[in-house]
mmCIF file with all atom_site columns, C-alpha atoms in Angstrom:
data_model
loop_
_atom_site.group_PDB
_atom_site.id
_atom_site.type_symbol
_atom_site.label_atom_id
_atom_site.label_alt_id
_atom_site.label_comp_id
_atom_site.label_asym_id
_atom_site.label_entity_id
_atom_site.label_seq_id
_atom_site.pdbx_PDB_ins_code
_atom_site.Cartn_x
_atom_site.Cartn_y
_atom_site.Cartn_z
_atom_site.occupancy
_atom_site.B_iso_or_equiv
_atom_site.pdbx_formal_charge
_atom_site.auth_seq_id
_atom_site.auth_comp_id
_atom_site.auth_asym_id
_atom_site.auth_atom_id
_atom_site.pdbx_PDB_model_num
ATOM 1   C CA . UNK V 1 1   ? 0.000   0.000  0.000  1.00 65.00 ? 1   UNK V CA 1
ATOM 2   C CA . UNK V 1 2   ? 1.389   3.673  -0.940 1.00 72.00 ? 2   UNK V CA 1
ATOM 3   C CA . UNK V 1 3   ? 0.008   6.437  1.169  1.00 76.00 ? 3   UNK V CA 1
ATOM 4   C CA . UNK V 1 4   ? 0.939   10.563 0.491  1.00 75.00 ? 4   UNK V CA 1
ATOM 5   C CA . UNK V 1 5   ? 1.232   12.784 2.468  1.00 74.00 ? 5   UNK V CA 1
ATOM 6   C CA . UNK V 1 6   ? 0.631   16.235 1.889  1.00 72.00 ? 6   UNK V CA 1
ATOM 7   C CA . UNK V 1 7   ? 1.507   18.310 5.034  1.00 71.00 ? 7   UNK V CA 1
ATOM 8   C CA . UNK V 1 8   ? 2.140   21.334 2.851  1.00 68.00 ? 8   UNK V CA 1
ATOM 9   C CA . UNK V 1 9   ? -0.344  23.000 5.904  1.00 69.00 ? 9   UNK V CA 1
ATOM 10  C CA . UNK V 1 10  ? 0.951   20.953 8.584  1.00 70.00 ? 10  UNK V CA 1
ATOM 11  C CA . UNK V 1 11  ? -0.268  17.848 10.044 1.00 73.00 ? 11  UNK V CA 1
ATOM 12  C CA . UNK V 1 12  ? -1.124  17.125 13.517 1.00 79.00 ? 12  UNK V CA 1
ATOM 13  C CA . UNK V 1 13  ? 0.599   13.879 15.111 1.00 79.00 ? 13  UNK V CA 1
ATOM 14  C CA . UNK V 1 14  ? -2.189  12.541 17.316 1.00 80.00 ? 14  UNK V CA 1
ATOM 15  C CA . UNK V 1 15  ? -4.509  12.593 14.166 1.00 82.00 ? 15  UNK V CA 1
ATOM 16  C CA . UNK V 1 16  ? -1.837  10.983 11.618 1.00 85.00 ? 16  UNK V CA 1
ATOM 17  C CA . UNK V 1 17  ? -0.959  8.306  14.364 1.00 87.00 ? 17  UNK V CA 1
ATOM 18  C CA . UNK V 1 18  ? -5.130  7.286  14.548 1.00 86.00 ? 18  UNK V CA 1
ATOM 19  C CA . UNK V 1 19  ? -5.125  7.723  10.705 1.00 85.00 ? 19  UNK V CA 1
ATOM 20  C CA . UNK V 1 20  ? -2.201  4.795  10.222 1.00 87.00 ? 20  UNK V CA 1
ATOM 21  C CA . UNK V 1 21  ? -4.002  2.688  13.263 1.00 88.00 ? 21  UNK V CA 1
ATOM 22  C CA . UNK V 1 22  ? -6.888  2.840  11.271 1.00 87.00 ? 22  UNK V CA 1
ATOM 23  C CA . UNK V 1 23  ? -5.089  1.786  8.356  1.00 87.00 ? 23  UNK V CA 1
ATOM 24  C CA . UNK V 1 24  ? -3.677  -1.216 10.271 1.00 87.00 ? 24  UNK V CA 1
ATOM 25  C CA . UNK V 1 25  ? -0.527  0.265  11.674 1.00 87.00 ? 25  UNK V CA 1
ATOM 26  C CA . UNK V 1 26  ? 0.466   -2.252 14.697 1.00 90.00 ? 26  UNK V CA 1
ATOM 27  C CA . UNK V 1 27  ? -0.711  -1.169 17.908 1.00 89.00 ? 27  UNK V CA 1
ATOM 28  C CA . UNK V 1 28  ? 1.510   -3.238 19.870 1.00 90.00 ? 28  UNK V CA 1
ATOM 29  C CA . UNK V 1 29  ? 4.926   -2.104 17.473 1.00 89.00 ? 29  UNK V CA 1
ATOM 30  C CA . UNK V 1 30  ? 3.700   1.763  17.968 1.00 86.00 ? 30  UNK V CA 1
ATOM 31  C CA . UNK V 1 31  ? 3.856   1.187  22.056 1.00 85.00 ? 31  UNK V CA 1
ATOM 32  C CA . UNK V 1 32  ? 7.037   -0.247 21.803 1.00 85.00 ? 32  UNK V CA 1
ATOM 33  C CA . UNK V 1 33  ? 9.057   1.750  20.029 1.00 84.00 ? 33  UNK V CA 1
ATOM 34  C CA . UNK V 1 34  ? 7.654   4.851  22.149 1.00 83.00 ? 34  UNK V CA 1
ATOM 35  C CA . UNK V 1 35  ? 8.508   3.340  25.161 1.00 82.00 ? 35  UNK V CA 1
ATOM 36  C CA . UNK V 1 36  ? 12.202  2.925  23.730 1.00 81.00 ? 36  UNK V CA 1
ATOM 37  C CA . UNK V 1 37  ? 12.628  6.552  24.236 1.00 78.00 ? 37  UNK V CA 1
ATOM 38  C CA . UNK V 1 38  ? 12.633  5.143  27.932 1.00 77.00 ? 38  UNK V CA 1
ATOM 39  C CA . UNK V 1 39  ? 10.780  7.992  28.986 1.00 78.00 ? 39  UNK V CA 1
ATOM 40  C CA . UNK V 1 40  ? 8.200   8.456  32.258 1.00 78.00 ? 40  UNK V CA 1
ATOM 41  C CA . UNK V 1 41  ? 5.158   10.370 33.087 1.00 79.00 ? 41  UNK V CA 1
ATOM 42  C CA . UNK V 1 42  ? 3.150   9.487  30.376 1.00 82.00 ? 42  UNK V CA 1
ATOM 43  C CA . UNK V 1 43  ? 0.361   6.938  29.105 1.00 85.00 ? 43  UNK V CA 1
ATOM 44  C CA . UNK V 1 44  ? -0.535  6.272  25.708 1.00 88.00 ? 44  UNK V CA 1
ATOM 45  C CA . UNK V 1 45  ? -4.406  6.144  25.116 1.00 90.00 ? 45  UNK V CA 1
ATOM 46  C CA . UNK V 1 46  ? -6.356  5.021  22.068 1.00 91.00 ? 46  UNK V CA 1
ATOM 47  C CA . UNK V 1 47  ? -9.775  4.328  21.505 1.00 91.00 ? 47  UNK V CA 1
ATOM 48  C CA . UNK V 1 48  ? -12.730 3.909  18.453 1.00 89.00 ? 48  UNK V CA 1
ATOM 49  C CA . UNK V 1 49  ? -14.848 7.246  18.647 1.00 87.00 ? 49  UNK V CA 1
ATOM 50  C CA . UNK V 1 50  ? -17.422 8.833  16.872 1.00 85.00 ? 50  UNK V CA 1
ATOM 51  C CA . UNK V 1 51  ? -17.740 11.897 15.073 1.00 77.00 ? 51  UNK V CA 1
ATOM 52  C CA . UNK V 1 52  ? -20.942 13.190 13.467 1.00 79.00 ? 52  UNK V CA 1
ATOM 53  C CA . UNK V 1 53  ? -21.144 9.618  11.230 1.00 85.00 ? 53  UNK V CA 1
ATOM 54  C CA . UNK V 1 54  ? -17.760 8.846  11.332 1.00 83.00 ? 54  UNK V CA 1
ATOM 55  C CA . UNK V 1 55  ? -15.951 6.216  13.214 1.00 84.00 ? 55  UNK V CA 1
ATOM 56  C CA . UNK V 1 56  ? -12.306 6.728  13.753 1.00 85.00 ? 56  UNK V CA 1
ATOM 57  C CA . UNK V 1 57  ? -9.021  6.038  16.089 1.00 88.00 ? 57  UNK V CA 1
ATOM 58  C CA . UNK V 1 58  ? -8.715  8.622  18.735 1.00 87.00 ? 58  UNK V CA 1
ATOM 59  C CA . UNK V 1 59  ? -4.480  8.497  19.637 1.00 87.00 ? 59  UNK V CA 1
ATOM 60  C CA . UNK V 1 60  ? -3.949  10.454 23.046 1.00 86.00 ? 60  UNK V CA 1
ATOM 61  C CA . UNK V 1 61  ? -0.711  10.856 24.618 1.00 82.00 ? 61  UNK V CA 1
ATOM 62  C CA . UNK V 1 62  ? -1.637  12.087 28.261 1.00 81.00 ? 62  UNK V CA 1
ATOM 63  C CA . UNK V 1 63  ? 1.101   13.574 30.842 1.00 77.00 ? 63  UNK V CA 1
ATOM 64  C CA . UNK V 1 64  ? 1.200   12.993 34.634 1.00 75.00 ? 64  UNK V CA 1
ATOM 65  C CA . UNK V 1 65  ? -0.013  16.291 36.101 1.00 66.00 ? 65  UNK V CA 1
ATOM 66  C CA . UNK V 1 66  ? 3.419   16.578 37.428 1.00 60.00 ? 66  UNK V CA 1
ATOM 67  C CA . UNK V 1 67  ? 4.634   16.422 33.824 1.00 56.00 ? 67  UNK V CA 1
ATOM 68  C CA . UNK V 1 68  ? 1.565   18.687 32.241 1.00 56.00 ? 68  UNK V CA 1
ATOM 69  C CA . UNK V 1 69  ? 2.585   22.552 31.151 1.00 54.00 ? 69  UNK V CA 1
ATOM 70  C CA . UNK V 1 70  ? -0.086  24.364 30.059 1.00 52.00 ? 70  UNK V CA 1
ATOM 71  C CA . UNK V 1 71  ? 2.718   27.032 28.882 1.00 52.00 ? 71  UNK V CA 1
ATOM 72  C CA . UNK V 1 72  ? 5.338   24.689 27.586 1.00 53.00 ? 72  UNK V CA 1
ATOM 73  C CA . UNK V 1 73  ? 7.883   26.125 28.967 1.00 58.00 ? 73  UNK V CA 1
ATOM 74  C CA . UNK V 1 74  ? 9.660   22.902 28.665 1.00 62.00 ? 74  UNK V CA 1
ATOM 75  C CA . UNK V 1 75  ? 10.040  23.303 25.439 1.00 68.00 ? 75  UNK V CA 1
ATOM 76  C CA . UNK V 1 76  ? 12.572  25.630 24.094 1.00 70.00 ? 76  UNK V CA 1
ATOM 77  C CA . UNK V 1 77  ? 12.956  26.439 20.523 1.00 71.00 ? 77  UNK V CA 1
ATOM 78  C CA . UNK V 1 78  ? 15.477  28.993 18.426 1.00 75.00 ? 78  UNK V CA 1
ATOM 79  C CA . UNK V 1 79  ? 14.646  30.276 14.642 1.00 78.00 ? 79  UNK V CA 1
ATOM 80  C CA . UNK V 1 80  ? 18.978  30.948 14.639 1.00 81.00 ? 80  UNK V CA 1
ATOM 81  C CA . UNK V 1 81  ? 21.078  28.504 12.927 1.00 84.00 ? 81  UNK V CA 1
ATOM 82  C CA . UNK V 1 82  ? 24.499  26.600 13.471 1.00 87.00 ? 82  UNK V CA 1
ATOM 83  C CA . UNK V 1 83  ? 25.539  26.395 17.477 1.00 91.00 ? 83  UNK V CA 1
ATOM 84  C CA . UNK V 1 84  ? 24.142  29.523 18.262 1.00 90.00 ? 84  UNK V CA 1
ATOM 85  C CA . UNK V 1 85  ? 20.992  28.558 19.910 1.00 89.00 ? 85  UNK V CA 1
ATOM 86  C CA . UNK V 1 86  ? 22.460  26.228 22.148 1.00 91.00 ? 86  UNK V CA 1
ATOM 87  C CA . UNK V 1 87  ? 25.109  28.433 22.909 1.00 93.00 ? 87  UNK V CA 1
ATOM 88  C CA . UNK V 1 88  ? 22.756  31.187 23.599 1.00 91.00 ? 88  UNK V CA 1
ATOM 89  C CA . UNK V 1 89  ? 20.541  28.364 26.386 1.00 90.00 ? 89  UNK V CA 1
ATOM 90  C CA . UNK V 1 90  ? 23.937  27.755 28.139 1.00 93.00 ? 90  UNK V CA 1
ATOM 91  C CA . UNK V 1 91  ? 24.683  31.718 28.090 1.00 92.00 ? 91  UNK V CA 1
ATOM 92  C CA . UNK V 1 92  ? 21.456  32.292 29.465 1.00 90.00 ? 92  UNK V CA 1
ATOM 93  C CA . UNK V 1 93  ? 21.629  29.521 32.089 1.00 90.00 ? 93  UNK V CA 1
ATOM 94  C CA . UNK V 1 94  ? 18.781  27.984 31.164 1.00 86.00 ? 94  UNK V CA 1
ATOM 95  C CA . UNK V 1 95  ? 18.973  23.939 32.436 1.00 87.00 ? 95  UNK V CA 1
ATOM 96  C CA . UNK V 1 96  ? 18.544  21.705 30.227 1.00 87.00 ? 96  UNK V CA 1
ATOM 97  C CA . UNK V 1 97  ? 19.962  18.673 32.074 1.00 89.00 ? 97  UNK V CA 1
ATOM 98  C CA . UNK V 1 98  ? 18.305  15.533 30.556 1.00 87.00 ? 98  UNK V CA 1
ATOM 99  C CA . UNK V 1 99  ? 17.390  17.221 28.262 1.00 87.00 ? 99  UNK V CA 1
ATOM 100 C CA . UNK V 1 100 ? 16.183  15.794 24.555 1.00 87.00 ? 100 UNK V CA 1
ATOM 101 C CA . UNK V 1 101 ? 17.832  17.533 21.663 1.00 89.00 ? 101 UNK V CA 1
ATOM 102 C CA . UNK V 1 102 ? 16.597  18.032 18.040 1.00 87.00 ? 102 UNK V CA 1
ATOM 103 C CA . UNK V 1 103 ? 18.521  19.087 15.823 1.00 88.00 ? 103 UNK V CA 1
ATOM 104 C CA . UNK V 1 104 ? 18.662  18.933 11.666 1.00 88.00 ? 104 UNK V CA 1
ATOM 105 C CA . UNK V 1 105 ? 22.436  18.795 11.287 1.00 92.00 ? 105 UNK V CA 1
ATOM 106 C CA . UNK V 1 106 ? 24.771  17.326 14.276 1.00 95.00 ? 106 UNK V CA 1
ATOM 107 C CA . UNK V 1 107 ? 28.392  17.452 14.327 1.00 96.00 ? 107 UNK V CA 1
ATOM 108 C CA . UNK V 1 108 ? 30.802  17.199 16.834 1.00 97.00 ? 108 UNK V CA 1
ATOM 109 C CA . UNK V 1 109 ? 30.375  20.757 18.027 1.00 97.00 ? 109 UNK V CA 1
ATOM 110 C CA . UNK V 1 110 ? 26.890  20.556 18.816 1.00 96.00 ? 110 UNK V CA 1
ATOM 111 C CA . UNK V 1 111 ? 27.473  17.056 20.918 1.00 97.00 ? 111 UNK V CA 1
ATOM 112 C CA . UNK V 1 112 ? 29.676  18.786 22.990 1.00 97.00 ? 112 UNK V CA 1
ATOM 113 C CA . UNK V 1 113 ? 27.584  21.048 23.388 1.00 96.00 ? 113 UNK V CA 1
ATOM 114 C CA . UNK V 1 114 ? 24.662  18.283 24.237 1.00 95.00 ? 114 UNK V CA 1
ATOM 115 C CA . UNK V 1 115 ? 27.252  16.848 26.533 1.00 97.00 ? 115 UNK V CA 1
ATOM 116 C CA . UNK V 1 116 ? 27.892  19.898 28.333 1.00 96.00 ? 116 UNK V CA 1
ATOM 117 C CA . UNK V 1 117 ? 24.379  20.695 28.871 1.00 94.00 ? 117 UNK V CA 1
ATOM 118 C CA . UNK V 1 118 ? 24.145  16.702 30.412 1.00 95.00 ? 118 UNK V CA 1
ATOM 119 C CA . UNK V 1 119 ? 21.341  15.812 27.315 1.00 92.00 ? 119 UNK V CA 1
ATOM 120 C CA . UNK V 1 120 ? 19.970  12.978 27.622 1.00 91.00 ? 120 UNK V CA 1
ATOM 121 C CA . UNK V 1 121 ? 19.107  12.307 24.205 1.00 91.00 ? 121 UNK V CA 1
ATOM 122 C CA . UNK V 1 122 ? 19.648  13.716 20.756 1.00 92.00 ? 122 UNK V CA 1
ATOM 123 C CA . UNK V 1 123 ? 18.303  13.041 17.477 1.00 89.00 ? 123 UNK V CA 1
ATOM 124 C CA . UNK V 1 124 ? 19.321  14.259 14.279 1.00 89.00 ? 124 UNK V CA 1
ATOM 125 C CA . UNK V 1 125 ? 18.268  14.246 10.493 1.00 88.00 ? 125 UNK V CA 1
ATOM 126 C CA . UNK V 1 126 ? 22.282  14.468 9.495  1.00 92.00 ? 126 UNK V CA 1
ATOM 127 C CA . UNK V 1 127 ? 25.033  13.366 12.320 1.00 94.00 ? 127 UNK V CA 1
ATOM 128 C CA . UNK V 1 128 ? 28.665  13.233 11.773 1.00 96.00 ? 128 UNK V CA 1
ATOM 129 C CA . UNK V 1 129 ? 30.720  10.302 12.669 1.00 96.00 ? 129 UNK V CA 1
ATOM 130 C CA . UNK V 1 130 ? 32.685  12.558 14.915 1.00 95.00 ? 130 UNK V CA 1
ATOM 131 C CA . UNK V 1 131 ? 29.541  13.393 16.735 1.00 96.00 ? 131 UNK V CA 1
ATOM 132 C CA . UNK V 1 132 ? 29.538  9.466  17.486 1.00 96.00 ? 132 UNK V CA 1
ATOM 133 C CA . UNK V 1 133 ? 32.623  9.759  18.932 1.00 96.00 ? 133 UNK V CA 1
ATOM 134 C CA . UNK V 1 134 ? 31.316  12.355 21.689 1.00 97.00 ? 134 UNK V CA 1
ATOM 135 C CA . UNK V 1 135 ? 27.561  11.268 21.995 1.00 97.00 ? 135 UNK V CA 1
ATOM 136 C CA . UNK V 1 136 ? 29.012  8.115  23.043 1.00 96.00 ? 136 UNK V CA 1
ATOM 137 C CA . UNK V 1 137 ? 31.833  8.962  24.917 1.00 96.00 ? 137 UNK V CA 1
ATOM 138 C CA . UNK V 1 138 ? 29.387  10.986 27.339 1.00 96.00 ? 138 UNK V CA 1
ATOM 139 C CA . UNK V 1 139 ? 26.854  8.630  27.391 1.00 96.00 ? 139 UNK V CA 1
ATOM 140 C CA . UNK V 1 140 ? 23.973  10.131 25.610 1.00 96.00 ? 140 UNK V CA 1
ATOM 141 C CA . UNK V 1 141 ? 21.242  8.628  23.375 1.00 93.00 ? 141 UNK V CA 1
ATOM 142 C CA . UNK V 1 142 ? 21.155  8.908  20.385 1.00 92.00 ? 142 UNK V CA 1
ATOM 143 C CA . UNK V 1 143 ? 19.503  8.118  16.706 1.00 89.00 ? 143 UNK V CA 1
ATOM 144 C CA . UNK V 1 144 ? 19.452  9.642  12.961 1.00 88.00 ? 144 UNK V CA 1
ATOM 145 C CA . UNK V 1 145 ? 18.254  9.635  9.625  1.00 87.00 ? 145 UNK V CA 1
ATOM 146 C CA . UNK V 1 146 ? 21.920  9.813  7.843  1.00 91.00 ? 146 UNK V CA 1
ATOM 147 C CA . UNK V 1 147 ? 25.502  9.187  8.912  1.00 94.00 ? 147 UNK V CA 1
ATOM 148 C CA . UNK V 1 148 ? 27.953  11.432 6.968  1.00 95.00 ? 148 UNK V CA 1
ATOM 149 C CA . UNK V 1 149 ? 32.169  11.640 7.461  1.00 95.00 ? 149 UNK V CA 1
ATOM 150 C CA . UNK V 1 150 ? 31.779  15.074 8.155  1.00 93.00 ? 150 UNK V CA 1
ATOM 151 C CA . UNK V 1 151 ? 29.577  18.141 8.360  1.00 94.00 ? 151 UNK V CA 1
ATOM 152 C CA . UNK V 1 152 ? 30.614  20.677 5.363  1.00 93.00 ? 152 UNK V CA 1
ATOM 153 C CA . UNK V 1 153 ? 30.342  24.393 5.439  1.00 91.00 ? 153 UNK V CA 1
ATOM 154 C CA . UNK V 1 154 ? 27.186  25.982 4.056  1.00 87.00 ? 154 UNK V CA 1
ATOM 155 C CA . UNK V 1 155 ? 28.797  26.785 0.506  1.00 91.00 ? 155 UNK V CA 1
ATOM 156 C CA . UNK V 1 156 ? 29.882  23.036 0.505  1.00 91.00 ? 156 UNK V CA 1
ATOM 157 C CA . UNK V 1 157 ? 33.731  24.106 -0.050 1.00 94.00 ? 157 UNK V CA 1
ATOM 158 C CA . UNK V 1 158 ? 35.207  22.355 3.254  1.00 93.00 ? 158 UNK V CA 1
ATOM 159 C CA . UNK V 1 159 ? 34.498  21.486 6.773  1.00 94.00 ? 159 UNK V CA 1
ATOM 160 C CA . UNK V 1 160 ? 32.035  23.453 8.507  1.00 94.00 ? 160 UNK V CA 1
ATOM 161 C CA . UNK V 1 161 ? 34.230  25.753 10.671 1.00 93.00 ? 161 UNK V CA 1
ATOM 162 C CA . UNK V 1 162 ? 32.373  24.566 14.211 1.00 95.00 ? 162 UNK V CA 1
ATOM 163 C CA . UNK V 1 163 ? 33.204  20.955 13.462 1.00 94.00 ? 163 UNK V CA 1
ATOM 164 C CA . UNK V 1 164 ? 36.949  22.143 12.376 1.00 94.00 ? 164 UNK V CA 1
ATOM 165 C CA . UNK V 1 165 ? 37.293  24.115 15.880 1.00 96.00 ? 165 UNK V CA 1
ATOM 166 C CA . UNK V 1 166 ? 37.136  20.885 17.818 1.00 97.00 ? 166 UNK V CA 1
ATOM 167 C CA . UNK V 1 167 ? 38.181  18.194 15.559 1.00 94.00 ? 167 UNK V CA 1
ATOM 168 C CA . UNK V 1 168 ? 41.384  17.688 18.191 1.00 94.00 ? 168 UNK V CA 1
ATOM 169 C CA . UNK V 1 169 ? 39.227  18.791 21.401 1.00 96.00 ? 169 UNK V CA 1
ATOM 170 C CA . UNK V 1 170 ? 38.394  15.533 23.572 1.00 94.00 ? 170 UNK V CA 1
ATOM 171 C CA . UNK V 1 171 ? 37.189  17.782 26.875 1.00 95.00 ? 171 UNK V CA 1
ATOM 172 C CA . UNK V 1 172 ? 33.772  19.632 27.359 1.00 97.00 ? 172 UNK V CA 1
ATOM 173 C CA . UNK V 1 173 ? 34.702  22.573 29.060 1.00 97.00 ? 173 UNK V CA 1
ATOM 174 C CA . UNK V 1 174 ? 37.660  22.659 26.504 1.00 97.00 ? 174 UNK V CA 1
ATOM 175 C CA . UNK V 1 175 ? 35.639  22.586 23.263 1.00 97.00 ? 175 UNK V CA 1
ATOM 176 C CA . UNK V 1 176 ? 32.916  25.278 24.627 1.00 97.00 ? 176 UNK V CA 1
ATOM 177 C CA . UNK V 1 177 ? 35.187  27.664 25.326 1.00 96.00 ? 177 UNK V CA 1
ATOM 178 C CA . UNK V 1 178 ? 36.785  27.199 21.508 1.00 97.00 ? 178 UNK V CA 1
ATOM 179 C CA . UNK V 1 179 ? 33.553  27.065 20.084 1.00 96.00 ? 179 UNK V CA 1
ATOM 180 C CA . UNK V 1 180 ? 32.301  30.230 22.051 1.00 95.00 ? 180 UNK V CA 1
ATOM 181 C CA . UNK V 1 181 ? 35.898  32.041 20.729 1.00 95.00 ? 181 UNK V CA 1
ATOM 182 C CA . UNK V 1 182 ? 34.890  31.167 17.327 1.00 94.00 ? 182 UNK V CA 1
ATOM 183 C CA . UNK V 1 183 ? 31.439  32.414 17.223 1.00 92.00 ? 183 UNK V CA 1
ATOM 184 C CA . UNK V 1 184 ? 32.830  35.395 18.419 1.00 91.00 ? 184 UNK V CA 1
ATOM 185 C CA . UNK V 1 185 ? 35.450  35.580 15.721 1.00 91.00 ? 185 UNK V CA 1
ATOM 186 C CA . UNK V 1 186 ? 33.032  35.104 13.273 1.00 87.00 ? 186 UNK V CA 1
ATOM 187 C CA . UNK V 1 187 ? 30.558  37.245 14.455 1.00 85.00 ? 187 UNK V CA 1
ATOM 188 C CA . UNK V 1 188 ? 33.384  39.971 14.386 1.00 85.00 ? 188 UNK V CA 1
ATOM 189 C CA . UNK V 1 189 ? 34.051  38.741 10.840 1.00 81.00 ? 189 UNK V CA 1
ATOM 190 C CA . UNK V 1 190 ? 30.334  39.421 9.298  1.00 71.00 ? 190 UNK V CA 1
ATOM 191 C CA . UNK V 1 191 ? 30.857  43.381 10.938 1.00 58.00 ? 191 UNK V CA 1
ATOM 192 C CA . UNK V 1 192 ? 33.707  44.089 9.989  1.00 53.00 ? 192 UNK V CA 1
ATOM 193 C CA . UNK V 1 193 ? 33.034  43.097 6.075  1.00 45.00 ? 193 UNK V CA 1
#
């Protein structure tokens, strides 16, 4: 069977998950590979209901009251690129220990980063096999679409310069003080040009 998709307006999760139940997604395969995530506070809820004339699968996940924010204010989210947003949560001393991380691109600067902010998870649509090397080293999750060598600048002529900063760095507090020196020279860089 071929399904599209078109979520050129967006889609809403809890309505796509009862759509593919509905189409005979497995229940049991769904539960489990949530519960992978080895995550607490939560139960997963689904049920037939009716609407108007039409039957469908209701898909609820529901929060412990100690987990529920009306406000989400556990959620934090940056429109700037690169490092800079996590950068900007460490600046700002916002804690984000256990944290889970997404992220489109993930090289090795940005799992320091992850390890310095104790993240308990990351996932990423591109990760770098040096980012490997330092999610694993510190002990945090991790999974991803596509494994690349290395990340490459943004005109694709070389190394991106965050992942070149700590190619030799093998210390936390080490490669975030680098990576903050770099950001800095850059920034300095763009107004001076």
């Amino acid at each position: 069977m071929d399904i599209l998709f078109d979520c050129s307006y967006g889609v809403s999760g809890d309505m796509l998950v009862g759509a593919l139940i509905d189409l005979g997604a497995n229940v049991e395969v769904l539960k489990n590979a949530i519960s992978s995530f080895n995550l607490s506070g939560y139960k997963i809820e689904i049920k037939k209901v009716k609407k108007d004339t039409f039957y469908a699968c209701d898909f609820n996940v529901i929060l412990d009251e100690e987990n529920f924010d009306h406000d989400m204010k556990f959620l934090y989210v940056s429109n700037k690129t690169g490092i800079a947003p996590l950068l900007e949560f460490i600046e700002d001393g916002v804690d984000l220990k256990d944290c889970v991380v997404a992220d489109k691109i993930v090289g090795r600067a940005v799992a320091f980063l992850c390890a310095k902010i104790k993240a308990k998870q990351v996932y990423a649509e591109v990760l770098s096999e040096k980012a490997l090397e330092i999610l694993n080293k510190y002990k945090i999750e991790f999974s991803y679409g596509v494994k690349v060598k290395e990340i490459i600048n943004r005109s694709k002529t070389g190394i991106c310069p965050m992942e070149e900063t700590v190619l030799d760095i093998y210390d936390v507090e080490t490669a975030y003080l680098k990576l903050k020196e770099k950001m800095e020279e850059l920034k300095n860089k763009k107004t001076t040009i």
